[in-house]
Coordinates of C-alpha atoms and ligand atoms in Angstrom, one line a residue:
M1 CA 29.3 -17.2 11.5
T2 CA 26.4 -18.0 9.2
A3 CA 24.4 -15.2 7.7
H4 CA 21.4 -16.5 9.6
A5 CA 23.2 -16.2 12.9
A6 CA 24.3 -12.7 12.0
R7 CA 20.8 -11.8 11.1
R8 CA 19.5 -13.2 14.4
R9 CA 22.0 -11.1 16.3
W10 CA 21.0 -8.1 14.3
L11 CA 17.4 -8.7 15.1
G12 CA 18.3 -9.4 18.7
A13 CA 20.2 -6.1 18.9
L14 CA 17.2 -4.3 17.4
A15 CA 14.8 -5.9 19.9
A16 CA 17.1 -5.0 22.8
G17 CA 16.8 -1.4 21.6
A18 CA 18.6 0.6 24.3
T19 CA 21.3 -2.0 24.7
A20 CA 22.1 -2.3 21.1
C21 CA 25.0 0.1 21.2
R22 CA 26.6 -1.6 24.2
A23 CA 26.7 -5.1 22.7
S24 CA 30.1 -6.7 22.6
M25 CA 29.8 -7.0 18.8
T26 CA 28.2 -3.8 17.7
A27 CA 25.0 -4.0 15.8
D28 CA 26.7 -2.2 12.9
A29 CA 29.3 -4.8 12.7
A30 CA 26.7 -7.5 12.8
R31 CA 24.9 -5.8 10.0
R32 CA 28.0 -5.6 8.0
R33 CA 28.6 -9.2 8.4
W34 CA 25.1 -10.1 7.6
L35 CA 25.2 -8.0 4.4
G36 CA 28.6 -9.5 3.6
A37 CA 27.3 -13.0 4.0
L38 CA 24.3 -12.1 1.8
A39 CA 26.6 -10.6 -0.8
A40 CA 28.7 -13.8 -0.7
G41 CA 25.5 -15.6 -1.9
A42 CA 25.6 -18.1 1.0
T43 CA 21.9 -17.7 1.6
A44 CA 20.7 -16.8 -1.8
T45 CA 17.7 -19.2 -1.5
L46 CA 16.8 -17.9 2.0
F47 CA 17.1 -14.3 1.2
P48 CA 16.5 -13.8 -2.5
A49 CA 17.9 -10.3 -2.5
S50 CA 19.9 -9.0 -5.4
L51 CA 22.9 -6.9 -4.7
S52 CA 21.1 -4.0 -6.2
A53 CA 18.5 -4.3 -3.5
L54 CA 21.2 -3.8 -0.9
R55 CA 23.2 -1.2 -2.6
G56 CA 23.0 2.1 -0.8
F57 CA 21.2 0.6 2.2
R58 CA 21.8 2.9 5.2
P59 CA 22.0 1.0 8.4
P60 CA 19.0 1.8 10.5
L61 CA 21.1 1.3 13.7
R62 CA 23.5 4.2 13.3
D63 CA 20.8 6.8 13.8
A64 CA 19.3 4.7 16.5
C65 CA 22.5 4.4 18.5
A66 CA 22.8 8.2 18.4
A67 CA 19.3 8.2 20.0
D68 CA 20.3 5.3 22.2
N69 CA 17.2 3.4 21.1
V70 CA 16.0 2.0 17.8
F71 CA 12.4 2.1 18.7
A72 CA 12.1 5.3 20.7
T73 CA 8.7 6.6 19.8
P74 CA 5.3 5.3 20.7
L75 CA 3.1 4.3 17.9
Q76 CA 0.5 7.0 17.1
I77 CA -3.0 5.6 17.5
P78 CA -5.8 7.7 16.2
G79 CA -8.5 8.5 18.8
H80 CA -11.9 10.1 18.5
D81 CA -10.6 13.5 17.3
G82 CA -7.4 15.1 16.0
W83 CA -5.0 13.4 13.6
R84 CA -6.7 10.6 11.7
G85 CA -9.4 10.5 14.4
R86 CA -12.3 8.2 13.8
L87 CA -15.3 10.2 12.5
A88 CA -18.6 8.4 11.8
V89 CA -20.2 9.2 8.5
G90 CA -24.0 9.1 8.6
A91 CA -26.8 11.1 7.3
D92 CA -25.3 14.5 8.3
P93 CA -23.2 16.3 5.6
L94 CA -19.5 16.5 6.3
T95 CA -16.9 18.9 5.0
L96 CA -13.2 18.1 4.3
R97 CA -11.1 21.2 3.9
A98 CA -7.9 20.6 1.9
Q99 CA -5.3 22.9 3.4
T100 CA -1.6 23.4 4.1
R101 CA -0.4 23.0 7.6
D102 CA 3.1 22.8 9.0
G103 CA 4.5 22.1 5.6
T104 CA 2.1 19.2 5.0
L105 CA -1.2 19.0 3.2
Q106 CA -4.2 17.7 5.0
F107 CA -8.0 17.4 5.1
A108 CA -9.4 19.3 8.1
A109 CA -12.8 18.4 9.4
E110 CA -15.2 19.1 12.2
G111 CA -17.9 16.9 13.7
N112 CA -19.6 16.3 17.0
G113 CA -17.9 19.4 18.3
R114 CA -14.4 17.9 17.6
R115 CA -11.7 18.8 15.1
Y116 CA -10.0 16.3 12.9
S117 CA -7.2 16.1 10.4
N118 CA -7.3 13.4 7.7
P119 CA -10.1 11.8 9.6
T120 CA -10.7 8.0 9.5
L121 CA -14.2 8.0 8.1
A122 CA -16.2 5.1 9.5
A123 CA -19.5 4.2 7.9
A124 CA -22.0 1.4 7.7
I125 CA -22.7 -0.2 4.4
G126 CA -25.6 1.5 2.7
T127 CA -24.8 4.9 4.1
K128 CA -25.6 7.8 1.8
A129 CA -22.5 9.9 2.2
R130 CA -22.7 13.7 1.6
I131 CA -19.2 15.0 1.7
T132 CA -18.1 18.5 0.6
V133 CA -14.5 18.9 -0.3
A134 CA -13.4 22.6 0.0
N135 CA -10.1 23.4 -1.6
N136 CA -8.1 25.8 0.5
L137 CA -4.8 24.8 -1.3
G138 CA -3.3 27.2 -3.8
E139 CA -3.7 24.7 -6.5
P140 CA -6.4 22.4 -8.0
T141 CA -7.1 19.1 -6.3
V142 CA -9.8 16.4 -6.3
V143 CA -10.6 13.4 -4.1
H144 CA -10.7 9.9 -5.4
W145 CA -12.5 7.3 -3.2
H146 CA -10.2 4.4 -3.7
G147 CA -11.8 1.0 -4.1
L148 CA -15.5 2.1 -4.1
T149 CA -18.3 1.2 -6.4
I150 CA -19.0 4.7 -7.4
D151 CA -20.2 6.7 -10.5
T152 CA -17.9 8.9 -12.5
R153 CA -19.2 12.1 -11.0
N154 CA -18.1 11.1 -7.5
D155 CA -15.1 9.0 -8.5
G156 CA -12.7 12.0 -8.5
N157 CA -10.8 10.7 -11.5
G158 CA -9.1 14.1 -12.1
E159 CA -10.8 15.0 -15.3
T160 CA -12.9 17.5 -13.4
L161 CA -10.9 19.4 -10.7
I162 CA -11.8 21.4 -7.7
A163 CA -10.2 24.8 -8.3
P164 CA -8.6 26.7 -5.5
S165 CA -11.1 28.5 -3.2
T166 CA -14.0 26.4 -4.5
S167 CA -15.6 23.3 -3.3
F168 CA -17.3 20.1 -4.7
D169 CA -20.2 18.2 -3.2
Y170 CA -19.8 14.5 -3.3
A171 CA -23.0 12.5 -2.8
F172 CA -22.8 8.7 -3.1
E173 CA -24.0 5.5 -1.4
L174 CA -21.4 3.3 0.3
R175 CA -22.3 0.0 -1.5
N176 CA -19.1 -1.9 -0.9
R177 CA -18.5 -4.8 1.5
A178 CA -16.8 -4.0 4.8
G179 CA -13.2 -3.1 4.2
Q180 CA -10.4 -0.6 4.6
Y181 CA -10.7 1.8 1.6
W182 CA -9.1 5.2 1.4
Y183 CA -9.4 8.6 -0.1
H184 CA -6.6 10.5 -1.8
P185 CA -6.0 13.2 -4.3
H186 CA -6.1 12.5 -8.0
P187 CA -5.3 15.6 -10.1
H188 CA -3.3 14.2 -13.0
G189 CA 0.3 15.3 -12.8
A190 CA 0.1 16.3 -9.2
T191 CA -1.3 13.1 -7.6
A192 CA 2.2 12.0 -6.4
R193 CA 3.1 15.3 -4.8
Q194 CA -0.2 15.9 -3.1
T195 CA -0.4 12.4 -1.7
Y196 CA 3.3 12.4 -0.6
R197 CA 2.7 15.6 1.3
G198 CA 0.0 13.9 3.4
L199 CA -3.4 14.6 1.7
F200 CA -5.1 11.3 2.3
G201 CA -7.2 9.4 4.8
I202 CA -8.9 6.0 5.5
L203 CA -12.5 5.1 4.8
E204 CA -13.7 2.1 6.7
I205 CA -17.0 0.4 5.8
E206 CA -18.7 -1.9 8.3
D207 CA -21.2 -4.6 7.6
D208 CA -22.6 -7.7 9.5
D209 CA -19.6 -9.9 8.7
E210 CA -17.2 -7.2 10.0
R211 CA -19.2 -6.8 13.2
A212 CA -19.4 -10.6 13.7
L213 CA -15.6 -10.9 13.3
R214 CA -15.0 -8.1 15.9
R215 CA -17.4 -9.8 18.3
A216 CA -15.9 -13.3 17.8
L217 CA -12.3 -12.2 18.4
D218 CA -13.0 -9.3 20.8
L219 CA -11.5 -6.7 18.6
T220 CA -11.8 -3.0 19.3
P221 CA -10.6 -0.4 16.9
G222 CA -7.9 1.7 18.3
S223 CA -7.0 -0.9 20.9
T224 CA -6.8 -4.5 19.7
E225 CA -7.5 -3.5 16.2
L226 CA -4.7 -1.2 14.8
T227 CA -4.7 0.7 11.6
L228 CA -1.1 1.0 10.3
V229 CA -0.3 3.4 7.5
L230 CA 3.0 2.9 5.8
Q231 CA 4.7 5.8 4.0
D232 CA 8.4 6.4 3.3
L233 CA 9.6 9.9 3.6
R234 CA 12.9 11.5 2.4
A235 CA 15.2 12.4 5.2
D236 CA 16.4 15.5 3.3
A237 CA 13.0 16.6 2.2
K238 CA 10.4 15.3 4.7
Y239 CA 7.1 16.5 3.2
R240 CA 8.7 18.4 0.3
Y241 CA 8.4 16.7 -3.1
M242 CA 11.3 17.4 -5.4
P243 CA 11.7 14.4 -7.8
A244 CA 14.9 14.3 -9.8
P245 CA 14.5 12.8 -13.3
E246 CA 15.3 9.3 -12.1
D247 CA 12.7 9.7 -9.3
A248 CA 10.1 10.7 -11.8
L249 CA 11.0 7.7 -13.9
F250 CA 11.3 5.0 -11.3
G251 CA 9.4 6.4 -8.4
W252 CA 10.0 8.6 -5.4
Y253 CA 11.5 6.4 -2.7
G254 CA 11.9 7.7 0.8
D255 CA 14.6 6.5 3.3
L256 CA 12.5 6.9 6.4
P257 CA 9.8 4.3 6.5
Q258 CA 7.1 5.7 8.7
V259 CA 4.3 3.8 10.5
N260 CA 1.5 6.1 11.3
G261 CA 3.7 9.1 10.7
R262 CA 6.6 8.0 13.0
L263 CA 9.9 6.3 12.2
R264 CA 10.3 2.9 13.9
P265 CA 7.7 3.3 16.6
F266 CA 7.0 0.8 19.4
H267 CA 3.7 -0.3 20.8
D268 CA 3.0 -2.0 24.1
V269 CA 0.6 -5.0 23.8
S270 CA -0.9 -7.8 25.8
A271 CA -0.1 -11.4 25.0
R272 CA -3.3 -11.9 23.0
R273 CA -4.6 -11.4 19.4
Y274 CA -4.3 -8.2 17.5
R275 CA -5.7 -7.2 14.2
L276 CA -3.4 -5.1 12.0
R277 CA -5.1 -3.3 9.1
V278 CA -2.3 -2.1 6.9
L279 CA -2.4 0.5 4.1
N280 CA 0.6 1.1 1.9
A281 CA 0.3 4.9 1.2
S282 CA 3.8 5.1 -0.2
N283 CA 4.3 6.7 -3.7
A284 CA 6.5 3.9 -5.0
R285 CA 7.8 1.5 -2.3
T286 CA 6.6 -2.1 -2.0
Y287 CA 6.9 -3.8 1.3
R288 CA 7.5 -7.5 2.0
L289 CA 5.9 -7.7 5.4
A290 CA 6.8 -10.3 8.0
L291 CA 6.8 -10.7 11.8
R292 CA 9.7 -12.0 13.9
R293 CA 10.1 -12.8 17.6
D294 CA 12.9 -11.3 19.5
A295 CA 15.0 -14.5 19.1
G296 CA 14.6 -14.2 15.4
A297 CA 12.0 -16.9 14.8
V298 CA 9.4 -16.2 12.2
L299 CA 6.0 -15.4 13.7
P300 CA 3.3 -16.7 11.3
F301 CA 0.1 -14.7 11.2
R302 CA -3.2 -15.0 9.5
L303 CA -4.4 -13.0 6.5
L304 CA -8.0 -12.0 7.2
G305 CA -8.7 -9.7 4.2
T306 CA -7.4 -7.7 1.3
D307 CA -8.2 -4.4 -0.5
G308 CA -12.0 -5.1 -0.8
G309 CA -12.7 -6.7 2.5
L310 CA -12.6 -10.0 4.3
L311 CA -11.5 -13.3 2.7
A312 CA -13.8 -16.3 2.8
Q313 CA -11.5 -18.0 5.3
A314 CA -8.4 -16.8 7.2
I315 CA -5.2 -18.0 5.6
A316 CA -1.9 -18.8 7.5
C317 CA 1.0 -16.7 6.1
E318 CA 4.6 -15.9 7.0
Q319 CA 5.0 -12.9 4.7
V320 CA 3.0 -10.8 2.2
F321 CA 4.0 -8.3 -0.4
L322 CA 2.2 -4.9 -0.1
A323 CA 2.4 -2.7 -3.2
P324 CA 1.4 1.0 -3.2
A325 CA -2.3 1.5 -2.5
E326 CA -2.8 -2.1 -1.5
R327 CA -4.3 -3.1 1.9
V328 CA -3.9 -6.2 4.0
D329 CA -5.9 -7.2 7.1
L330 CA -3.7 -9.3 9.4
L331 CA -4.4 -11.3 12.6
V332 CA -1.4 -11.6 14.9
D333 CA -1.3 -13.8 18.0
F334 CA 1.0 -12.8 20.9
A335 CA -0.7 -15.3 23.2
G336 CA 1.8 -17.3 25.3
M337 CA 4.6 -14.8 24.9
P338 CA 6.3 -13.8 28.1
R339 CA 6.2 -10.2 29.4
G340 CA 9.2 -8.3 28.2
G341 CA 9.2 -10.2 24.9
F342 CA 9.3 -8.4 21.5
V343 CA 7.8 -8.9 18.1
L344 CA 9.2 -7.0 15.1
L345 CA 7.1 -6.0 12.1
E346 CA 9.6 -5.7 9.3
S347 CA 10.0 -5.5 5.5
L348 CA 12.2 -8.4 4.2
A349 CA 14.7 -8.0 1.4
F350 CA 13.6 -8.6 -2.1
D351 CA 14.8 -8.1 -5.7
P352 CA 13.1 -4.8 -6.8
M353 CA 13.4 -6.0 -10.4
L354 CA 13.8 -2.5 -11.9
A355 CA 15.1 -3.6 -15.3
V356 CA 14.8 -0.9 -17.9
P357 CA 17.7 -1.1 -20.3
A358 CA 19.9 2.0 -20.0
T359 CA 19.4 2.6 -23.8
Q360 CA 15.7 2.9 -23.3
A361 CA 15.9 5.0 -20.2
A362 CA 18.4 7.2 -22.1
R363 CA 15.6 8.0 -24.6
S364 CA 13.5 9.4 -21.8
D365 CA 11.9 12.8 -22.5
S366 CA 14.2 14.2 -19.9
A367 CA 17.7 14.4 -21.3
T368 CA 19.3 14.3 -17.9
A369 CA 17.7 11.0 -16.9
S370 CA 20.3 9.0 -18.7
A371 CA 23.0 10.5 -16.6
H372 CA 21.5 8.8 -13.5
V373 CA 21.1 5.4 -15.1
H374 CA 24.0 3.1 -15.2
G375 CA 25.0 -0.5 -15.8
S376 CA 23.4 -3.1 -18.1
T377 CA 20.2 -3.2 -16.1
G378 CA 19.9 0.5 -15.8
F379 CA 19.2 0.5 -12.1
P380 CA 19.0 4.1 -11.1
A381 CA 21.5 5.6 -8.7
E382 CA 19.6 5.7 -5.5
R383 CA 18.9 9.2 -4.2
S384 CA 17.1 7.5 -1.4
A385 CA 19.4 5.9 1.1
L386 CA 17.0 3.0 1.5
A387 CA 17.0 1.3 -1.8
D388 CA 13.9 -0.4 -3.2
G389 CA 13.9 -4.0 -1.9
A390 CA 16.2 -3.3 1.0
P391 CA 15.2 -4.8 4.4
F392 CA 14.3 -2.6 7.3
P393 CA 12.4 -2.8 10.6
L394 CA 9.0 -1.0 10.8
L395 CA 7.4 -1.4 14.2
Q396 CA 8.2 -3.1 17.5
F397 CA 5.5 -4.7 19.6
R398 CA 6.5 -5.0 23.3
I399 CA 4.6 -7.6 25.3
R400 CA 3.7 -5.8 28.5
E401 CA 0.8 -7.9 29.9
T402 CA 0.3 -11.6 29.9
G403 CA -2.9 -12.9 28.3
A404 CA -4.8 -16.1 27.6
A405 CA -5.3 -17.8 24.3
G406 CA -8.3 -16.2 22.5
P407 CA -11.3 -17.9 21.0
R408 CA -11.1 -19.8 17.8
V409 CA -10.9 -17.8 14.6
P410 CA -14.3 -18.3 12.9
A411 CA -14.0 -20.9 10.1
S412 CA -15.9 -18.6 7.8
L413 CA -15.2 -14.9 7.7
S414 CA -17.4 -13.7 4.8
R415 CA -18.7 -14.6 1.4
L416 CA -17.0 -13.2 -1.6
P417 CA -19.2 -11.9 -4.4
V418 CA -20.0 -14.7 -7.0
L419 CA -18.2 -14.1 -10.3
P420 CA -20.3 -14.5 -13.4
A421 CA -18.8 -16.3 -16.4
S422 CA -16.6 -14.0 -18.5
T423 CA -18.0 -12.9 -21.8
G424 CA -15.9 -12.7 -25.0
D425 CA -12.1 -13.0 -25.4
E426 CA -9.8 -12.1 -22.7
R427 CA -8.4 -8.6 -22.9
P428 CA -4.6 -8.3 -23.1
L429 CA -3.0 -5.4 -21.4
R430 CA 0.8 -5.1 -21.9
L431 CA 2.8 -3.1 -19.3
G432 CA 6.0 -1.7 -20.5
F433 CA 8.3 1.2 -21.2
A434 CA 9.0 3.0 -24.4
K435 CA 10.2 6.5 -25.4
G436 CA 10.9 7.4 -21.8
R437 CA 7.5 6.6 -20.5
W438 CA 5.7 3.7 -18.8
R439 CA 2.8 2.5 -20.9
I440 CA -0.3 0.3 -21.1
N441 CA -0.7 -1.3 -24.5
D442 CA 1.9 1.1 -25.7
R443 CA -0.3 4.1 -24.8
V444 CA -0.2 6.8 -22.3
Y445 CA -3.1 8.7 -20.7
D446 CA -5.1 10.9 -23.1
M447 CA -8.3 12.6 -22.0
Q448 CA -9.5 12.5 -25.6
A449 CA -9.1 8.7 -26.0
T450 CA -10.9 5.8 -24.4
P451 CA -9.0 2.7 -25.5
I452 CA -11.0 0.3 -23.3
E453 CA -14.8 0.1 -23.8
I454 CA -16.8 -2.5 -21.9
A455 CA -20.4 -3.5 -22.9
R456 CA -23.0 -3.1 -20.2
G457 CA -23.5 -5.8 -17.7
V458 CA -20.6 -8.1 -18.8
S459 CA -17.8 -9.7 -16.9
E460 CA -14.4 -9.8 -18.5
T461 CA -11.1 -11.5 -18.0
W462 CA -8.0 -9.3 -18.4
L463 CA -4.5 -10.5 -18.9
L464 CA -2.0 -8.1 -17.4
R465 CA 1.4 -8.9 -19.0
N466 CA 4.4 -7.1 -17.8
Y467 CA 7.5 -7.1 -20.1
H468 CA 10.7 -8.6 -18.7
T469 CA 12.5 -5.3 -19.1
S470 CA 10.2 -3.3 -17.0
A471 CA 9.5 -2.5 -13.3
P472 CA 6.8 -3.9 -11.0
H473 CA 3.5 -2.2 -11.6
A474 CA 0.7 -1.9 -9.1
M475 CA -2.3 -1.8 -11.4
H476 CA -5.4 -0.2 -10.0
L477 CA -8.8 -0.1 -11.6
H478 CA -11.3 2.6 -10.5
G479 CA -14.9 1.7 -9.6
F480 CA -14.7 -2.1 -9.4
Q481 CA -13.2 -4.7 -7.2
F482 CA -11.8 -7.6 -9.1
R483 CA -10.5 -11.1 -8.5
V484 CA -7.1 -12.6 -9.3
L485 CA -7.6 -15.9 -11.3
E486 CA -4.0 -16.9 -12.1
R487 CA -0.3 -15.8 -12.1
E488 CA 2.0 -17.2 -14.7
T489 CA 5.8 -16.9 -15.2
S490 CA 6.2 -15.2 -11.9
P491 CA 9.6 -14.3 -10.5
D492 CA 11.2 -17.0 -8.3
Q493 CA 11.0 -14.7 -5.3
L494 CA 7.2 -15.2 -5.2
A495 CA 7.6 -19.0 -5.0
P496 CA 7.6 -19.2 -1.2
L497 CA 4.3 -17.2 -1.1
V498 CA 2.4 -19.3 -3.7
V499 CA -0.7 -21.0 -2.1
D500 CA -2.4 -22.8 -5.0
G501 CA -1.8 -24.5 -8.4
K502 CA -2.7 -21.3 -10.2
G503 CA 0.4 -19.5 -8.9
R504 CA -1.7 -17.3 -6.7
L505 CA -0.6 -15.7 -3.4
A506 CA -2.7 -15.6 -0.3
T507 CA -3.3 -11.9 -1.0
D508 CA -4.7 -12.9 -4.4
L509 CA -7.6 -14.8 -2.8
G510 CA -9.8 -11.8 -1.8
S511 CA -11.4 -8.8 -3.5
K512 CA -8.8 -6.6 -5.1
D513 CA -8.7 -3.1 -6.6
T514 CA -4.9 -3.0 -7.0
V515 CA -2.6 -5.9 -8.1
L516 CA 1.1 -6.0 -8.3
V517 CA 2.5 -7.4 -11.6
W518 CA 6.2 -8.2 -11.6
P519 CA 8.4 -7.9 -14.7
G520 CA 8.0 -11.0 -16.9
E521 CA 4.8 -11.9 -15.1
S522 CA 1.3 -12.4 -16.4
V523 CA -1.7 -11.9 -14.1
R524 CA -5.1 -12.9 -15.1
I525 CA -8.0 -11.0 -13.4
A526 CA -11.8 -11.3 -13.6
I527 CA -13.9 -8.1 -13.4
D528 CA -17.7 -8.0 -13.0
F529 CA -18.6 -4.8 -14.8
R530 CA -22.2 -4.7 -13.7
H531 CA -23.0 -1.4 -12.0
P532 CA -26.0 0.2 -10.5
F533 CA -25.9 3.5 -12.5
A534 CA -28.3 4.3 -15.3
E535 CA -25.8 5.8 -17.7
S536 CA -22.5 4.5 -19.0
Q537 CA -19.6 5.5 -16.7
L538 CA -16.0 6.4 -17.3
Y539 CA -13.2 5.0 -15.1
L540 CA -9.5 4.7 -15.1
L541 CA -6.9 1.9 -15.2
H542 CA -3.5 3.0 -14.0
C543 CA -0.3 2.1 -12.2
H544 CA -0.4 3.2 -8.5
N545 CA 3.3 3.8 -8.5
L546 CA 2.4 7.5 -8.4
E547 CA 5.3 8.7 -10.5
H548 CA 4.4 6.1 -13.1
E549 CA 0.8 7.3 -12.9
D550 CA 1.6 11.0 -13.1
G551 CA 3.9 10.1 -16.1
G552 CA 0.9 8.8 -17.9
M553 CA 0.7 5.1 -17.2
M554 CA -3.1 5.4 -17.2
L555 CA -5.9 4.6 -19.6
R556 CA -9.6 5.6 -19.7
V557 CA -12.1 2.8 -19.4
K558 CA -15.7 3.3 -20.5
V559 CA -18.2 0.9 -18.9
G560 CA -21.7 0.8 -20.6
Ligands
LIG601 CU1 4.0 1.3 -12.6

């Protein structure tokens, strides 16, 4: 039996859900055969997964069989109150109270006589937001508005903190194009823990292009437009954060990949178009998102937008990588599918490319780290049962109503900001590992040092170069959206995703605030540093693998 056939059977068993355990060949056996075939290398080009990616992969079906259904829980959809409920931000001030609840951290809010936790803030472009963050945690925190054009005072970069039992009044104009931005904690050294424990939410900005798209495709938030937040939790820890030395070094990987707070949910849909706005809120895990029909056939989709809003045109895709903090805006078409059919949103296998030599890792500040690093590549012993790069299902769509083909997707979605010509030489930024810490240009974060100084009103080209012996780094710049110009010496596993002669992926063609740079790869980005603020401003460049960030993979950037 070919690996492909085994995989199809596995997917079929997944799709069948309740009947998976009664199949003549058990799903677990199918999975073993599939993994066995993969290991034999028969399909190396089809599934470029390294063995390390599969090591320690716990079959998702075993738990599922116990529950007699793989996708047993409905997808949680935020409403107009409660958990992640949609809360309009307008002229009225709003208070977010950071608090502990049921072992998680969350922002509680009230508005229009309703109560919210981690509200989805929805605002029109140009809104002057006044948001008070009250800290009811027993520790300092601060809120960073991820992706926004914002001044240092409101950026929440962690150099000023909100002490316990005090509050901070944010006041800023929402200047950005429509897009799915987000807010999350940024107290240096505690960002990973507070984010993992649930203290974050989404900020949606709307503009004319956004409203035109929703009209053209008949998209309604909460119905045919779904926000999907991905976060992997530890089965043995849930919302407790207890990183071992190798977790602190490589990243805190969970083994329960949650979609909107649930493991492997299902969602009943009509056979029509749906928009999926996906945020990767995981500390360290990157997803390789793809859609498959019940029979195993790839279901292509369209990429509508990226971190900083809509693309100029929708692009047909079969898969996208989504690194921590990145967002993708996808359009999926279930039209023509029969009632009773299934579509699976999954993360495909990939080589995680964690390649820090054991000798280097052994020099980590933590003496115990070396004990957990083995082999010539130094891949860490996985404490998570779901290794980085392992494949897993995320969400099942069940076709419950027939539907007609929708209207044409508009040829033009939006206009991206025009990039002025870059001034000066390109700025090299090397990403690597030395003396037990991840570094940018051999440096770690220091509040007393500002290694990057940008003159007022310029545009620059940055060359992000990741060493071969490194890890993937999801590089995030505060305060500015940027554009990806080129990728060079990319790993082979990106080849199927490349869309132009500059080595770029579909997800590189929009506005970005976070970009994944693989080991051995160089990514050239262009940043327009013009800003509307009178004084010079201080921002941060850092890796959004939150353990790398808390470990100091972060530099100050002063913009004149
Ligand atoms: Cu990193």
